[in-house]
Every structure is written in C-alpha cells, then in structure tokens.
Coordinates of C-alpha atoms in Angstrom, one line a residue:
X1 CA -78.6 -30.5 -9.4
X2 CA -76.8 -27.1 -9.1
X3 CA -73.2 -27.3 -10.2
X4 CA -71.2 -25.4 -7.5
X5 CA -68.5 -24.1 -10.2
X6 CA -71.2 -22.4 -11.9
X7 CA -72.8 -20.9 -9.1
X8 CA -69.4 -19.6 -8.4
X9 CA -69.4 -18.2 -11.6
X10 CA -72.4 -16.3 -11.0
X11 CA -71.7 -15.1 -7.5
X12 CA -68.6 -13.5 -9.2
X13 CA -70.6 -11.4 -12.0
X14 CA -72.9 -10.1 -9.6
X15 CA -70.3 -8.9 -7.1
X16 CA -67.5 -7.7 -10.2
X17 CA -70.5 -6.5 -12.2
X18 CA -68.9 -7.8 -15.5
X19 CA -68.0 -10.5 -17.7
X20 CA -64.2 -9.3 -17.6
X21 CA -64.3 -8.4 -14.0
X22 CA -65.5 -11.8 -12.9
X23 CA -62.9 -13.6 -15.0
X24 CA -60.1 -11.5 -13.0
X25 CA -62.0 -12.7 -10.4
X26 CA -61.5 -15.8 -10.5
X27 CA -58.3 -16.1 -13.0
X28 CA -60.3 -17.5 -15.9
X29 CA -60.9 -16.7 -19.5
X30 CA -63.8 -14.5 -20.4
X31 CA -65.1 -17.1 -22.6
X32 CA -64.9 -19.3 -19.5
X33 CA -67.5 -17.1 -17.6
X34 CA -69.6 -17.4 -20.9
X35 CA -69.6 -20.5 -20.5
X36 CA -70.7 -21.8 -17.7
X37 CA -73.5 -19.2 -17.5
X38 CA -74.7 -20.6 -20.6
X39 CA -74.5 -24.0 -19.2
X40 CA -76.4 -22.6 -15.9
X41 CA -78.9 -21.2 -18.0
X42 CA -79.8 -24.6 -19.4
X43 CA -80.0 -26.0 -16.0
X44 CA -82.4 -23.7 -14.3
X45 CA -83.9 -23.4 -17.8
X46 CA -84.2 -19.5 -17.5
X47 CA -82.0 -16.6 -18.6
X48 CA -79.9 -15.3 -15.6
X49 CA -78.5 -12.6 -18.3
X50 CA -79.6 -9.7 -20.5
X51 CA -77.8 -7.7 -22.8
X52 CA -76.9 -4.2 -21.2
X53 CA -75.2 -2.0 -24.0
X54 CA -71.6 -3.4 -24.2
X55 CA -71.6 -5.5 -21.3
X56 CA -74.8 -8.0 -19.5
X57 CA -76.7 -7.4 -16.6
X58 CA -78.4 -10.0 -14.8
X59 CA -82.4 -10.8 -14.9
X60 CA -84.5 -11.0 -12.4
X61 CA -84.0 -14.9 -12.5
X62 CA -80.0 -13.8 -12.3
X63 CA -80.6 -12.0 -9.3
X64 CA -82.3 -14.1 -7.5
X65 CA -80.3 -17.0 -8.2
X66 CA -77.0 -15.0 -7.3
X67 CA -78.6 -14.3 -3.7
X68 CA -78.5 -17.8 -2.6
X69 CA -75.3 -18.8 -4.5
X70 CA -74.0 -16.3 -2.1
X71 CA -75.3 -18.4 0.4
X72 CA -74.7 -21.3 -0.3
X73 CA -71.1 -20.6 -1.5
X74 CA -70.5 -18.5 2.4
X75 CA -72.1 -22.3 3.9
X76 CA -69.5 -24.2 1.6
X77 CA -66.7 -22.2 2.9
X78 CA -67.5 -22.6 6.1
X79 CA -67.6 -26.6 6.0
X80 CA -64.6 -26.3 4.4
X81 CA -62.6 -24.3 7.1
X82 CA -64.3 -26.6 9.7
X83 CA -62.8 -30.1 7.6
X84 CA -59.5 -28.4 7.2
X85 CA -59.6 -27.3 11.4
X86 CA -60.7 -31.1 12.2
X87 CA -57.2 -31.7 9.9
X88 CA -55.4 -29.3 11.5
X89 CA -53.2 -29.3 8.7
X90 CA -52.2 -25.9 7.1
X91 CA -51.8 -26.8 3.3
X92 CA -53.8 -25.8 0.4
X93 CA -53.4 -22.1 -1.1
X94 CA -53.6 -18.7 0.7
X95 CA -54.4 -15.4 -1.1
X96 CA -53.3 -12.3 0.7
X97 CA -52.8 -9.1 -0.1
X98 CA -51.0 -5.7 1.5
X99 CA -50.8 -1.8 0.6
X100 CA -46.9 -1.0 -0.4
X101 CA -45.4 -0.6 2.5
X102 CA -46.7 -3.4 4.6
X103 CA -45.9 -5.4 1.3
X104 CA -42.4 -4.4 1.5
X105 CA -41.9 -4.1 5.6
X106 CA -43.9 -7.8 6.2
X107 CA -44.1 -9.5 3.5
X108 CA -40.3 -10.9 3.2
X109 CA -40.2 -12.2 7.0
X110 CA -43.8 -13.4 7.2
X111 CA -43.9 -15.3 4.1
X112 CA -40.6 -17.0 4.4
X113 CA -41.7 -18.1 8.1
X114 CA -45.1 -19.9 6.4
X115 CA -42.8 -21.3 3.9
X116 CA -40.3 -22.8 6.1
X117 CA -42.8 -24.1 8.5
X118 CA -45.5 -25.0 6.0
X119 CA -44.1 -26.5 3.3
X120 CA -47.7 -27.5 2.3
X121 CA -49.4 -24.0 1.9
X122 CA -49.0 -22.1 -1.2
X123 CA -48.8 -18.3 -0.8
X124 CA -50.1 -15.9 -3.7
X125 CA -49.2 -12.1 -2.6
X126 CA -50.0 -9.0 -4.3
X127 CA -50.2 -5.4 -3.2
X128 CA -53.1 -3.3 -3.0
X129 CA -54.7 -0.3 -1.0
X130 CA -56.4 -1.1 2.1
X131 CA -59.7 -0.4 0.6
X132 CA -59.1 -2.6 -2.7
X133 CA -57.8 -5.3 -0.3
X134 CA -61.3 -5.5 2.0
X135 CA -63.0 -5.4 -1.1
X136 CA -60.9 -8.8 -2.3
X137 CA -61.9 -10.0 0.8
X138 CA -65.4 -9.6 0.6
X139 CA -65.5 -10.7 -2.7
X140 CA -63.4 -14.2 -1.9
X141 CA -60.8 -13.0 -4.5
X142 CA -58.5 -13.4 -1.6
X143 CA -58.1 -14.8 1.7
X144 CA -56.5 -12.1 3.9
X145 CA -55.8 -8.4 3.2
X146 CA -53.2 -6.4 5.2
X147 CA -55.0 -2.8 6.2
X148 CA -54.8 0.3 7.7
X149 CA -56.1 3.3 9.7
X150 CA -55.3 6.5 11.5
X151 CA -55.0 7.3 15.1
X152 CA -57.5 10.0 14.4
X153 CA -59.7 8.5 11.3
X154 CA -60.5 4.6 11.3
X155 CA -61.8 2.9 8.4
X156 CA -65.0 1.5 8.3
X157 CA -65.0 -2.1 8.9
X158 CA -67.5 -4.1 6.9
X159 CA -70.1 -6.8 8.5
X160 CA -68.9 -10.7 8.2
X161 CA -64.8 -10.0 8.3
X162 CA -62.5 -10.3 11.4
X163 CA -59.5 -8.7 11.9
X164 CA -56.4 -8.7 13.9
X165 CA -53.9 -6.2 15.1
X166 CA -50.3 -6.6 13.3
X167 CA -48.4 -3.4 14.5
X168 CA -49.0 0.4 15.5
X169 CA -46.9 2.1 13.1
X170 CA -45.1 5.6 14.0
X171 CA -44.9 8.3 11.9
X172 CA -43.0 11.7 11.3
X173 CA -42.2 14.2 8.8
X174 CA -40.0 13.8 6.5
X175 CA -38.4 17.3 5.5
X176 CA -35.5 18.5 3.2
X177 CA -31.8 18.2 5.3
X178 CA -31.7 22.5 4.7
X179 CA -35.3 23.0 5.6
X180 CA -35.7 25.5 8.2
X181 CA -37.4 22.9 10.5
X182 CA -35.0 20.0 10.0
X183 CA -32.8 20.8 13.5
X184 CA -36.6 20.8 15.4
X185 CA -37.1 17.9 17.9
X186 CA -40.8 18.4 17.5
X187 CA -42.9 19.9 15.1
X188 CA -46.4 20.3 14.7
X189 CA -48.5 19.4 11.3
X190 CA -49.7 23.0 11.5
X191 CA -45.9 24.3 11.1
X192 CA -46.0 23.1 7.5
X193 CA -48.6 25.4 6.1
X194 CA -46.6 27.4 3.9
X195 CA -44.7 24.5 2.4
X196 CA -46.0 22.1 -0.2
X197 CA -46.8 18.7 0.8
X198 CA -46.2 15.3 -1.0
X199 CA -48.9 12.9 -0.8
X200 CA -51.0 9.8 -2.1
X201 CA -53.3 9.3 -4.8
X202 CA -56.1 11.5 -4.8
X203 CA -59.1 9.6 -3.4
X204 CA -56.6 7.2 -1.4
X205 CA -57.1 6.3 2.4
X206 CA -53.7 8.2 3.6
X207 CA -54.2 11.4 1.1
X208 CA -58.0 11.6 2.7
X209 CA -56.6 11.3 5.8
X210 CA -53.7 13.7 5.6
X211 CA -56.7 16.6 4.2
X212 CA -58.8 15.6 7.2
X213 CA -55.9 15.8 9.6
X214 CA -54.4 19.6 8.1
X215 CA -57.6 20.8 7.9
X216 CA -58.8 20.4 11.6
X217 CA -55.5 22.3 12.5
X218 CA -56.9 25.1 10.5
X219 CA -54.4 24.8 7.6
X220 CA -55.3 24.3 3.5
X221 CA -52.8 21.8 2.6
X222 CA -50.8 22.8 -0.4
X223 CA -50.7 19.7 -2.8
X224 CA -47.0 19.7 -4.6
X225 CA -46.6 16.4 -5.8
X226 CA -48.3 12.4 -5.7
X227 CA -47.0 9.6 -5.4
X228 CA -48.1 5.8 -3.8
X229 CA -44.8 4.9 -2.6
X230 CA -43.1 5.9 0.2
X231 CA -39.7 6.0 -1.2
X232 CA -40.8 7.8 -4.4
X233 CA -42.4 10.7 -1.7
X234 CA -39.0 10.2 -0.1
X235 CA -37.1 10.9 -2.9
X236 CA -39.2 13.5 -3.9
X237 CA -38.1 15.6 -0.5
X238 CA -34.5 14.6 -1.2
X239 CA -35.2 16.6 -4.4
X240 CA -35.9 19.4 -2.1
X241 CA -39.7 19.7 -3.8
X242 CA -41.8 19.6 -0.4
X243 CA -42.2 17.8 2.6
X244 CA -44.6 14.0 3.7
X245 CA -45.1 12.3 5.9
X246 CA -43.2 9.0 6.8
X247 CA -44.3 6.1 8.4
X248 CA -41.5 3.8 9.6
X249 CA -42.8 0.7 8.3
X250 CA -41.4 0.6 5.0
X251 CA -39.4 3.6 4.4
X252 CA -35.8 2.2 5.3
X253 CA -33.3 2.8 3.3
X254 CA -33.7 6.5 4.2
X255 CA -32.1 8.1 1.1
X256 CA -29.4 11.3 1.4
X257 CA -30.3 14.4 2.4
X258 CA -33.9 13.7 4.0
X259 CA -34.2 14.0 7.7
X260 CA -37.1 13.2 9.4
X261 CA -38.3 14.8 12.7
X262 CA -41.4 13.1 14.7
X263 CA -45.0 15.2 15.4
X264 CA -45.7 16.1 18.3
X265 CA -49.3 14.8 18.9
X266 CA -47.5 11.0 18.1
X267 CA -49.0 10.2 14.6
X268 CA -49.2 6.8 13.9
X269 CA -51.1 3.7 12.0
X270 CA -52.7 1.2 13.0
X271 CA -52.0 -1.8 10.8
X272 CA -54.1 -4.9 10.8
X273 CA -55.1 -8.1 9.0
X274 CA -58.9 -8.8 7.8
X275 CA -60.6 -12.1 7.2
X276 CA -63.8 -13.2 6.3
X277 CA -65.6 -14.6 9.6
X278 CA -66.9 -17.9 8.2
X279 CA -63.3 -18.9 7.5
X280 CA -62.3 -18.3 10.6
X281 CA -61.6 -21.6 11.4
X282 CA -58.7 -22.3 8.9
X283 CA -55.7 -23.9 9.8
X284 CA -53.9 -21.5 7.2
X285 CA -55.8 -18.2 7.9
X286 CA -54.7 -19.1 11.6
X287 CA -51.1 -19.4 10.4
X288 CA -50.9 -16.5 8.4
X289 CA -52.1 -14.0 11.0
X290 CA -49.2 -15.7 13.4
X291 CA -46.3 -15.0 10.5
X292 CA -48.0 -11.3 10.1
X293 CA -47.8 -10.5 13.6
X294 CA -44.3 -12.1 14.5
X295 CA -43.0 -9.2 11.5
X296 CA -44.8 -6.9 13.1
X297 CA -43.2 -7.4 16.8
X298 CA -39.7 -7.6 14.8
X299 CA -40.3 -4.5 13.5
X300 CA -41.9 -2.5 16.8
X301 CA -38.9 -4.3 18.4
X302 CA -36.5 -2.7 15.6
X303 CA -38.3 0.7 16.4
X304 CA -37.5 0.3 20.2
X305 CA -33.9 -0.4 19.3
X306 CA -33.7 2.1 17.2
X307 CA -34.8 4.3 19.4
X308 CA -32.7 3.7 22.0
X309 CA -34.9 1.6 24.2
X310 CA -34.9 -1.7 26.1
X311 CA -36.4 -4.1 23.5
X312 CA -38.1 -5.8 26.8
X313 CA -39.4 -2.7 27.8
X314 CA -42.2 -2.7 25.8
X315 CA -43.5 0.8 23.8
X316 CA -43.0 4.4 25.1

C-alpha cells in the first residue's frame, strides 16, 4: 500500500527539483524528505533516487512513480474539495499569496473579512511576484495567488488553474513636483525619453512590461534606478532621481514633493486571483475570492471618489 505522505514527498522533489527545495515546499526538515524517500524506496523496493553531484536526481523508477503521484495527489484534492463543498463549511487552512502592492492594498480588508466571518479558516499570507505566485500554485505550495497583467501584455495563463477578476487598477506617472511636466494634465510615455526611469527588478513582470511598452513608442528607456516597491520608487522620485510609474493600488501615502499625472492612452492592470481547477469546489477558495474582490470594489470605489465621481456611477 502506497503511503500518501510519501508520495507527497516525492511529487514535491520532482516539481522543486531538490531536497532543500521540497522541504520549503512543504515546511519540513530536509532530513524529513530523506526520510520518507528512504521509507518509499523500501516499499516499491526500487531506488526512486541517484546521486547527482551535490544534490539527487530521480531514477527512472523515481520518474515514473512521481507521474502518477501527481495524479493521484490532483484525484485526492479533488475528493477533498468535493467532501468539504458537501460540508459547506469554510474551515481548515488557506495559503495565499500577493505581489507587494496587492499585499498591502488587499490584504488588510480581505483578510480581516475571512477572519470575522470564518472564524474556522486559518489564513497563511506571504508576498510574492505574480509569476512566483502561479508557480506556488501549480506546485500546491499554496492555495491562491493574487496576479497581474497589462492592458497591453497579459501573462500567460497555465493549463489546470482558474482565475477571477479582483480589480482594474489605474496607473500614472509619477514625476518630481519641479519636473517640467508635473503642471501637464496628460502626458504621453513617449514624453519621458530623455529622463531616467525607476523600475522593477530586472527580469520582473512590470520592468518587462514597462521595456515592451517604451519600446513600441519608439523610445530606449533609460534605467536610473530599481526597486520592487512602489513606495521605495516613490521615494526615489521624491529624491528628484527620475520618474515611474504608479499604480494606485498601493501607493497611498503619496510622500512630499511627488505629483503624479495620468497617461494618456489610460494605463492600467489588471489584477486577479488564480486557483488550481480541481479545487474549485472549496468552500474556502470560494470565500476567499469573495473577501478579494469586495477590497477590490472598496478600492475602485475609493478611486471613483477620489476622482470626483458618483460612487454609483460605475467606472469612466
């Protein structure tokens, strides 16, 4: 009989590729993972892994075995979120994840909701970048991931997650209070190509985006300074050292001397939620994509207002 722990075990080395990955994985001791491979091995009575320099690989045996733990683990899931629907209780734990500034523009009011009206479900949050987030997903390291993409470059949505739309999320540019374009009402990206920009990570989502974006206006963006969070790029204009961009989610407190002035082809996010399709069915993944998207109506309506609209009138 096939211990379902172990298989676990296994799934999570040939997804991580590692000992030490797979124990991250699934928030266990390295020795742990040793383990119970060695105790698999005994059961199947053939080595599922080889020595690989430093680290293991798996065997052919390994390999094999790892294909239709993969299965079996996806079919164990699934009866899972089909006992816990027939429950219809939401209870148990809930792993989620968001990049920064959904983290810090969601996480408060959607979290606190699931607490107060699930006292039963425990809530383990982290922040990550969209792409390490589908990756958690797709893994099973966590339950739900908070993502994004651009009006004008979407990312590439794996097969077997589902997702859900949280918010459209405006941004401008976010310029130095004695730049020469800070009285504009409008500006274009392509204004900017003199000036040195403030962006992400290289290799991020957003940076990708923002050299895909200036580049098919016909300008070479001029890299000044990185930085992942928005108020660190924020405070970096402040400092008068170039200009970003600036979504609204997130970047409130606005600090001194920064002014930001919208685009005029309407940049914005779009900012969802992704699942993995056989746990569709769960009470808690159900209730946690409700909290998400009540934050995100609070904060579209908080735009409006902002704005200067009717909060009942729906977007512009």
């Amino acid at each position: 009989m096939l211990n379902l722990e172990r298989l676990r075990t296994l799934d999570a080395l040939a997804r991580h590729g590692s000992v030490s990955g797979a124990a991250e994985g699934l928030h266990v001791t390295t020795s742990a993972v040793s383990q119970q491979m060695s105790k698999l091995e005994r059961e199947v009575g053939q080595r599922l892994l080889a020595k690989n320099g430093r680290g293991v690989r798996l065997t052919d045996a390994g390999r094999l075995l790892a294909e239709h733990a993969a299965r079996i683990l996806s079919q164990v899931e699934l009866a899972q979120s089909d006992l816990e629907a027939q429950r219809g209780q939401v209870a148990g734990e809930l792993r989620l994840s968001a990049f920064p500034t959904a983290a810090r523009g969601l996480f408060p009011a959607a979290l606190a909701r699931l607490r107060a009206d699930h006292p039963g479900l425990r809530v383990r949050s982290s922040e990550l970048e969209p792409e390490a987030g589908v990756a958690g997903v797709l893994r099973g390291d966590l339950d739900l991931a908070v993502v994004l993409d651009w009006y004008n470059k979407p990312m590439p949505l794996p097969d077997g997650l589902v997702k859900a739309s949280i918010l459209d999320d405006p941004a401008d540019v976010a310029l130095p209070a004695g730049h020469r374009l800070a009285g504009q009402s409008e500006v274009d990206l392509g204004d900017f190509a003199e000036d040195e920009w403030i962006t992400w990570g290289e290799g991020e989502f957003c940076h990708e985006w923002l050299m895909f974006t200036l580049r098919s206006q016909g300008v070479e963006p001029r890299i000044g300074h990185r930085a992942g969070e928005t108020h660190t790029q924020l405070g970096l204009v402040a400092a008068g050292l170039g200009v970003c961009v600036a979504p609204l989610l997130g970047r409130h407190p606005m600090p001194g001397g920064v002014v930001t002035v919208p685009v005029r082809q309407r940049v914005r996010r779009h900012v969802y939620v992704v699942w993995r399709a056989d746990a569709d069915r769960r009470p808690s993944i159900r209730a946690a994509v409700d909290a998400l998207r009540r934050a995100g109506e609070a904060v579209e309506q908080g735009t409006r207002t902002a704005a200067g609209q009717d909060p009942a009138s729906g977007p512009a």
